[in-house]
Short mmCIF file of C-alpha atoms and ligand atoms in Angstrom, two decimals:
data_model
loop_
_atom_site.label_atom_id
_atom_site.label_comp_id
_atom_site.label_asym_id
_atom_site.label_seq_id
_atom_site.Cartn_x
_atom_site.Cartn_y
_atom_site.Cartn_z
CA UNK A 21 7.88 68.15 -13.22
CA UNK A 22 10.73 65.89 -14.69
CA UNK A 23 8.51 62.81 -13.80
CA UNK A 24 5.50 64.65 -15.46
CA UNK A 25 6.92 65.07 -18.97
CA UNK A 26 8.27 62.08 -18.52
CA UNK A 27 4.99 60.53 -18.42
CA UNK A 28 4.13 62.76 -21.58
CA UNK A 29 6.60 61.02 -23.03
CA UNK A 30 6.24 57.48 -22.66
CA UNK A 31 2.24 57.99 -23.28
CA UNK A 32 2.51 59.20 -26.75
CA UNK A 33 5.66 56.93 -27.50
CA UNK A 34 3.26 53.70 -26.80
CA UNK A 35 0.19 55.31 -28.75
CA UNK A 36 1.99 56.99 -31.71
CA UNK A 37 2.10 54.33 -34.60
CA UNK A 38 3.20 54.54 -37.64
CA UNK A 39 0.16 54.50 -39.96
CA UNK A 40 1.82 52.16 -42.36
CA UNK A 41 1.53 49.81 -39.71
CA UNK A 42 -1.96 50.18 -39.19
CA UNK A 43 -2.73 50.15 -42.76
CA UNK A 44 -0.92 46.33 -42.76
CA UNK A 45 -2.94 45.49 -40.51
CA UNK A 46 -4.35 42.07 -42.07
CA UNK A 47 -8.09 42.15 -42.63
CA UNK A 48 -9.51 39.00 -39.91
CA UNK A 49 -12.11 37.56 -42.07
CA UNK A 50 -15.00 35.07 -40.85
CA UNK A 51 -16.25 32.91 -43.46
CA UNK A 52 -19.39 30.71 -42.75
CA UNK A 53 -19.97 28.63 -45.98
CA UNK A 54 -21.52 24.84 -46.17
CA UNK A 55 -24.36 23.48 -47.27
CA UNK A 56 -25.94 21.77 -49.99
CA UNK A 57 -24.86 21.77 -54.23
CA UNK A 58 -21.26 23.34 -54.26
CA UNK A 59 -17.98 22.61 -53.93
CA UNK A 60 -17.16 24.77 -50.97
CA UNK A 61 -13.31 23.60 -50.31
CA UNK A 62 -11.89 24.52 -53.39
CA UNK A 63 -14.30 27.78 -53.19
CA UNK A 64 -12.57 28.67 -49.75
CA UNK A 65 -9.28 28.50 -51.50
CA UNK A 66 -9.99 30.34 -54.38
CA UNK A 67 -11.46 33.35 -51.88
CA UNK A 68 -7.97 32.98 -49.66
CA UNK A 69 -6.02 32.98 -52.42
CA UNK A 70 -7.85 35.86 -54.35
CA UNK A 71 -7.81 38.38 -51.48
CA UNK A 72 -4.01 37.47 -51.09
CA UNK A 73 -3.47 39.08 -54.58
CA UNK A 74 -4.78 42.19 -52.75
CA UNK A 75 -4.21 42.12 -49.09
CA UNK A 76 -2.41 40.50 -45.90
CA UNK A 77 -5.66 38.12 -44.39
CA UNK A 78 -6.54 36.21 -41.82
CA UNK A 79 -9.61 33.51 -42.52
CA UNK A 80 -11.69 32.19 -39.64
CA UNK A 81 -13.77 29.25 -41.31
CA UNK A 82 -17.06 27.96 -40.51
CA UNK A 83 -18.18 24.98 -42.35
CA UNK A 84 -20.22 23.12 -39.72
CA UNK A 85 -23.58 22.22 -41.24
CA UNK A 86 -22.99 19.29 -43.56
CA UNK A 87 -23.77 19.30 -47.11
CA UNK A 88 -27.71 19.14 -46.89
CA UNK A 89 -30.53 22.46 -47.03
CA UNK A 90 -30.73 22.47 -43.28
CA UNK A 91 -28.99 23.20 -40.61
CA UNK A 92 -28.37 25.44 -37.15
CA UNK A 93 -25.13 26.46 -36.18
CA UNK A 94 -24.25 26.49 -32.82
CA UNK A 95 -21.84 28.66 -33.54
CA UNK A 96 -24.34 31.20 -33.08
CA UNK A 97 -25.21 30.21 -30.07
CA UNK A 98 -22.58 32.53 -28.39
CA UNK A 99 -23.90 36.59 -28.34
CA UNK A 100 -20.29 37.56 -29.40
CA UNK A 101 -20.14 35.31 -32.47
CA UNK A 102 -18.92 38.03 -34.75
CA UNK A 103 -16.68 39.27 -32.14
CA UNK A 104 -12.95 39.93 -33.62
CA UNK A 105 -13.72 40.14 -36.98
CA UNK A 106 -13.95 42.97 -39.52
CA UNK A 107 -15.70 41.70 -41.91
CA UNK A 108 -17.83 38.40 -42.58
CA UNK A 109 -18.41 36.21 -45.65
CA UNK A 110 -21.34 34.42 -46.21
CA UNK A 111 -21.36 31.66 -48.98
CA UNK A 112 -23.60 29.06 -47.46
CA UNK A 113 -26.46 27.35 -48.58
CA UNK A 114 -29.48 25.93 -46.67
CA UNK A 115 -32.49 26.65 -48.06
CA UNK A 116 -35.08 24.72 -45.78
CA UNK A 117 -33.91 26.77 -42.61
CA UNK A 118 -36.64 29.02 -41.37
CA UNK A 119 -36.31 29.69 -37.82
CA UNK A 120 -36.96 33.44 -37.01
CA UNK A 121 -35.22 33.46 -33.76
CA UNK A 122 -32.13 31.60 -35.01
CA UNK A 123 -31.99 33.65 -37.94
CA UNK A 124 -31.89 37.17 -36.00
CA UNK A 125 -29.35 35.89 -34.23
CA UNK A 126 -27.38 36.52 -37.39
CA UNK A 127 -29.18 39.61 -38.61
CA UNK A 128 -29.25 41.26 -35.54
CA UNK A 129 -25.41 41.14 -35.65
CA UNK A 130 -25.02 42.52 -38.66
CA UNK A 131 -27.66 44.93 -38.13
CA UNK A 132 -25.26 46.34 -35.25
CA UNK A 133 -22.62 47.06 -37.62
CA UNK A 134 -20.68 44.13 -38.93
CA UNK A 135 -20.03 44.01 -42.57
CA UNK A 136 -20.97 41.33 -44.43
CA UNK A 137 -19.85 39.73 -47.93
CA UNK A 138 -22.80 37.64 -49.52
CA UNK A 139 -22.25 35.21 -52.49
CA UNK A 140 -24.67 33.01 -54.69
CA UNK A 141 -26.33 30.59 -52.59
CA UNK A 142 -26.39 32.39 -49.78
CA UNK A 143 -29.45 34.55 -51.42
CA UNK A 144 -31.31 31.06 -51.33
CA UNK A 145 -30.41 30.37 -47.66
CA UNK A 146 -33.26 30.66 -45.26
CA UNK A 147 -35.79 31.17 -48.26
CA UNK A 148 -38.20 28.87 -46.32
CA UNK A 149 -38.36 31.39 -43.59
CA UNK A 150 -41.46 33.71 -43.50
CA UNK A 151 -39.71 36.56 -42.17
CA UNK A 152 -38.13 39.17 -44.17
CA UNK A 153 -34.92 39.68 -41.96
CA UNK A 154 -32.25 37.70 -43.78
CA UNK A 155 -33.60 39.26 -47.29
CA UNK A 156 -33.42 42.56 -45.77
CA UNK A 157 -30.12 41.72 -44.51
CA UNK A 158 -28.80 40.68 -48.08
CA UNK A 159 -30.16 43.55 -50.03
CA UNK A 160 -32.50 41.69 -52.51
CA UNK A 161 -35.47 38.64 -52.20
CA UNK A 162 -34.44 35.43 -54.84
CA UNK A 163 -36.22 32.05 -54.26
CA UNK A 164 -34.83 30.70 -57.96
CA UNK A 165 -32.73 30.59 -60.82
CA UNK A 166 -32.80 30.27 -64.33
CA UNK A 167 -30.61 27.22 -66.04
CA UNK A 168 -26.69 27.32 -65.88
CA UNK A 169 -25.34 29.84 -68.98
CA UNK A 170 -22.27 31.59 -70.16
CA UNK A 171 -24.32 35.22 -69.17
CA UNK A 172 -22.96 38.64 -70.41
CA UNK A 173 -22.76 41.29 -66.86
CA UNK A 174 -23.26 44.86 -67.42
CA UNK A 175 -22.16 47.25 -65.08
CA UNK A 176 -24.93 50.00 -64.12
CA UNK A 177 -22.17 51.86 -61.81
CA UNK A 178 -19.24 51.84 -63.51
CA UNK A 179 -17.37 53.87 -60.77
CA UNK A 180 -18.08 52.11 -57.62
CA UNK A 181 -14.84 51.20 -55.98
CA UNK A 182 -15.08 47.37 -55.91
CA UNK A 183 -15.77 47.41 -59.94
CA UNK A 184 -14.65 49.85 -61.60
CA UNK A 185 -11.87 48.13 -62.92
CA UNK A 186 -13.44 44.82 -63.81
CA UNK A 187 -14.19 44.74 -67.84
CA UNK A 188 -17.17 46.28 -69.03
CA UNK A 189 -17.95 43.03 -71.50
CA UNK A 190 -17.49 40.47 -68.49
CA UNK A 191 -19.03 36.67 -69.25
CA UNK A 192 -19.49 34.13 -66.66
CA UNK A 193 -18.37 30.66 -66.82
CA UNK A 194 -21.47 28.34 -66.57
CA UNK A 195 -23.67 29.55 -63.74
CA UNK A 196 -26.69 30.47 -62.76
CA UNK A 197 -28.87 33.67 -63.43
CA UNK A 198 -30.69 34.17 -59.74
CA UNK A 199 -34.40 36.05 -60.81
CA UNK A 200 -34.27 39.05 -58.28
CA UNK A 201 -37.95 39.69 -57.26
CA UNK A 202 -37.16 42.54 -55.24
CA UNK A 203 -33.71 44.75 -54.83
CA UNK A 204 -34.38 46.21 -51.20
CA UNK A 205 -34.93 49.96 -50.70
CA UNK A 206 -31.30 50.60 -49.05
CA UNK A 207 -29.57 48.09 -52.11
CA UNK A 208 -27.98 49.76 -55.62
CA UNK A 209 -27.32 47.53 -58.32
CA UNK A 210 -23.56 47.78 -59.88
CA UNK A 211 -24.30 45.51 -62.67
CA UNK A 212 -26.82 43.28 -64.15
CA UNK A 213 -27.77 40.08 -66.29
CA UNK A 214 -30.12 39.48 -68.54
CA UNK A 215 -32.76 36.46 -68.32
CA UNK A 216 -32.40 33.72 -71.79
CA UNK A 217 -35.77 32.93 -70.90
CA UNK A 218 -38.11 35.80 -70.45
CA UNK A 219 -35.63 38.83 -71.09
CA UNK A 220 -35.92 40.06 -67.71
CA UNK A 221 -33.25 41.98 -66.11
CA UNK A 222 -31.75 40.93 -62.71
CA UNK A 223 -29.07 42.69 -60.64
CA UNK A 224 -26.18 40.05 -60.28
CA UNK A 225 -23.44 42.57 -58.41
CA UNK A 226 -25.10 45.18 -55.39
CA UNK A 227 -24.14 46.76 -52.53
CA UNK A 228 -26.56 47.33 -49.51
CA UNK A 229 -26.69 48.91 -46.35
CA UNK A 230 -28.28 47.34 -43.71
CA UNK A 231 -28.37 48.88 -40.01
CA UNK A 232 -25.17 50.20 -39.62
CA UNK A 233 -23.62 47.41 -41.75
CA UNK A 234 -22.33 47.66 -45.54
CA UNK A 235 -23.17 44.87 -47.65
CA UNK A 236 -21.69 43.48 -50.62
CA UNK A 237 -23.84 40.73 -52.73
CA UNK A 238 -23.13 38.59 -55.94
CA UNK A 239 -25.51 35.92 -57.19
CA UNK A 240 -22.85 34.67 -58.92
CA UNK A 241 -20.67 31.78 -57.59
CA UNK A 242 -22.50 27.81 -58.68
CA UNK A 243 -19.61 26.29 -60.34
CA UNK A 244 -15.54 25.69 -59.86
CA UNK A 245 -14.99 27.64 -63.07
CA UNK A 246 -16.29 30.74 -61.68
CA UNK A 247 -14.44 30.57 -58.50
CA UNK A 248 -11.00 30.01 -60.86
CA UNK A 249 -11.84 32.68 -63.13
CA UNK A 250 -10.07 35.61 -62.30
CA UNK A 251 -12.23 38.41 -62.90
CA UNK A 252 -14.76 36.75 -60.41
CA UNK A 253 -12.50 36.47 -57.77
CA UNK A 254 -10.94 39.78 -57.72
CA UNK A 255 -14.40 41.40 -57.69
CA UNK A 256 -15.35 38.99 -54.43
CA UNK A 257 -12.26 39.73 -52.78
CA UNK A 258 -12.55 43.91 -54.19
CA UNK A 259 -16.31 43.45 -52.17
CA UNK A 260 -14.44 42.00 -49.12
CA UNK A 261 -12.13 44.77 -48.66
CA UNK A 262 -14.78 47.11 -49.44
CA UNK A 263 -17.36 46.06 -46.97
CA UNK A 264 -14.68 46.47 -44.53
CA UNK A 265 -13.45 49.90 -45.42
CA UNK A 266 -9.95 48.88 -46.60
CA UNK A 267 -10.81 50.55 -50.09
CA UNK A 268 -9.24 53.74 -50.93
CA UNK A 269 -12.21 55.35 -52.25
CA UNK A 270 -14.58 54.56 -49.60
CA UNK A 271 -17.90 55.72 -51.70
CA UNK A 272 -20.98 53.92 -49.98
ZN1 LIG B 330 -25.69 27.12 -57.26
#
């Protein structure tokens, strides 16, 4: 009987732990970025140093396909690609990539459950490809932009977790509008821009669900002085954490 409780004992000393100490936990974030037209070192140090502000991280990056509109990872290649990670960024651009079967490699990941983080020219990744996965995947269907502006964001839910306390009267550095032809069935707008050329309205902040996967999109994110301005970057790395659940108020 002695050896019995004794048992007891050790058992839940070695599974009790604190929950502070899963709480600190640091967040192990995958970050696939490259591609053509950005400057995607200092943009991976802005996001590192952004989500510090907020919580302990650990970045995985992926910058593997050069700087031109095509490419195939072979980090893909391996099932398990995602595997170890709670959350993954996506701020990669190549345009002119359209195959189906590499692409579900990636969606079908996600589809499973991983959260993903999507930013600007990731939207415009893959928008050769006939299928409909990867626009499914990101919440909303963009193939271009309107010219680079100083453009006022509106918030349309002004109590969703990863926004609610960015400023209502937000304006961008120079960047681009992205002209949203569709915002996907399971995607919700949290804020919007207006187009200087036609007065059209375009969601520029959303969140999506996609499988069992939440999604968390900005269009936002051309030029250096977006990534350094601060109200950018703490609504990125506000997305990141709550993609992955880490938010307090974990409203979908
Ligand atoms: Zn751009």
């Amino acid at each position: 009987m002695k050896v019995f409780f004794g048992l007891i004992f050790c058992f839940i000393a070695l599974t009790a732990q604190p929950t502070s100490a899963v709480a600190k936990k640091p967040l192990r974030i995958l970050l696939i970025t490259g591609g053509c037209c950005h400057n995607y070192s200092l943009q991976t140090q802005k996001l590192k140093d952004g989500l510090a502000a907020l919580a302990e991280a650990e970045w995985t990056v992926v910058n593997e396909g050069g700087n031109g509109t095509e490419a195939m990872l072979s980090f893909y290649d391996n099932p398990k690609w995602s595997e170890g990670y709670d959350v993954v960024v996506h701020n990669e651009c190549f345009a002119d990539t359209k195959s189906p079967e590499y692409m579900r490699k990636i969606t079908k990941t996600h589809y499973a459950g991983v959260p993903a983080v999507v930013i600007h020219c990731a939207m415009h990744t893959y928008r050769a490809a006939e299928i409909d996965d990867w626009r499914e995947f990101l919440g909303v269907t963009s193939r271009r932009h309107d010219h680079q502006s100083n453009y006022p964001v509106k918030k349309t839910d002004v109590n969703h977790p990863a926004i609610k306390d960015m400023p209502d009267n937000w304006i961008t550095p120079k960047d681009e509008l992205y002209i949203i032809e569709k915002l996907w069935p399971n995607a919700r707008a949290l804020a919007t821009s207006v187009s200087e050329e036609d007065g059209t309205t375009h969601p520029v902040i959303w969140t999506n669900k996609y499988g069992k996967a939440r999604v968390f999109g900005t269009s936002y994110g051309h030029s250096d002085e977006t990534f350094a301005d601060s109200v950018f970057i703490n609504m990125v790395s506000k997305g990141i954490l709550w993609s992955a659940g880490r938010l307090k108020n974990k409203r979908n």
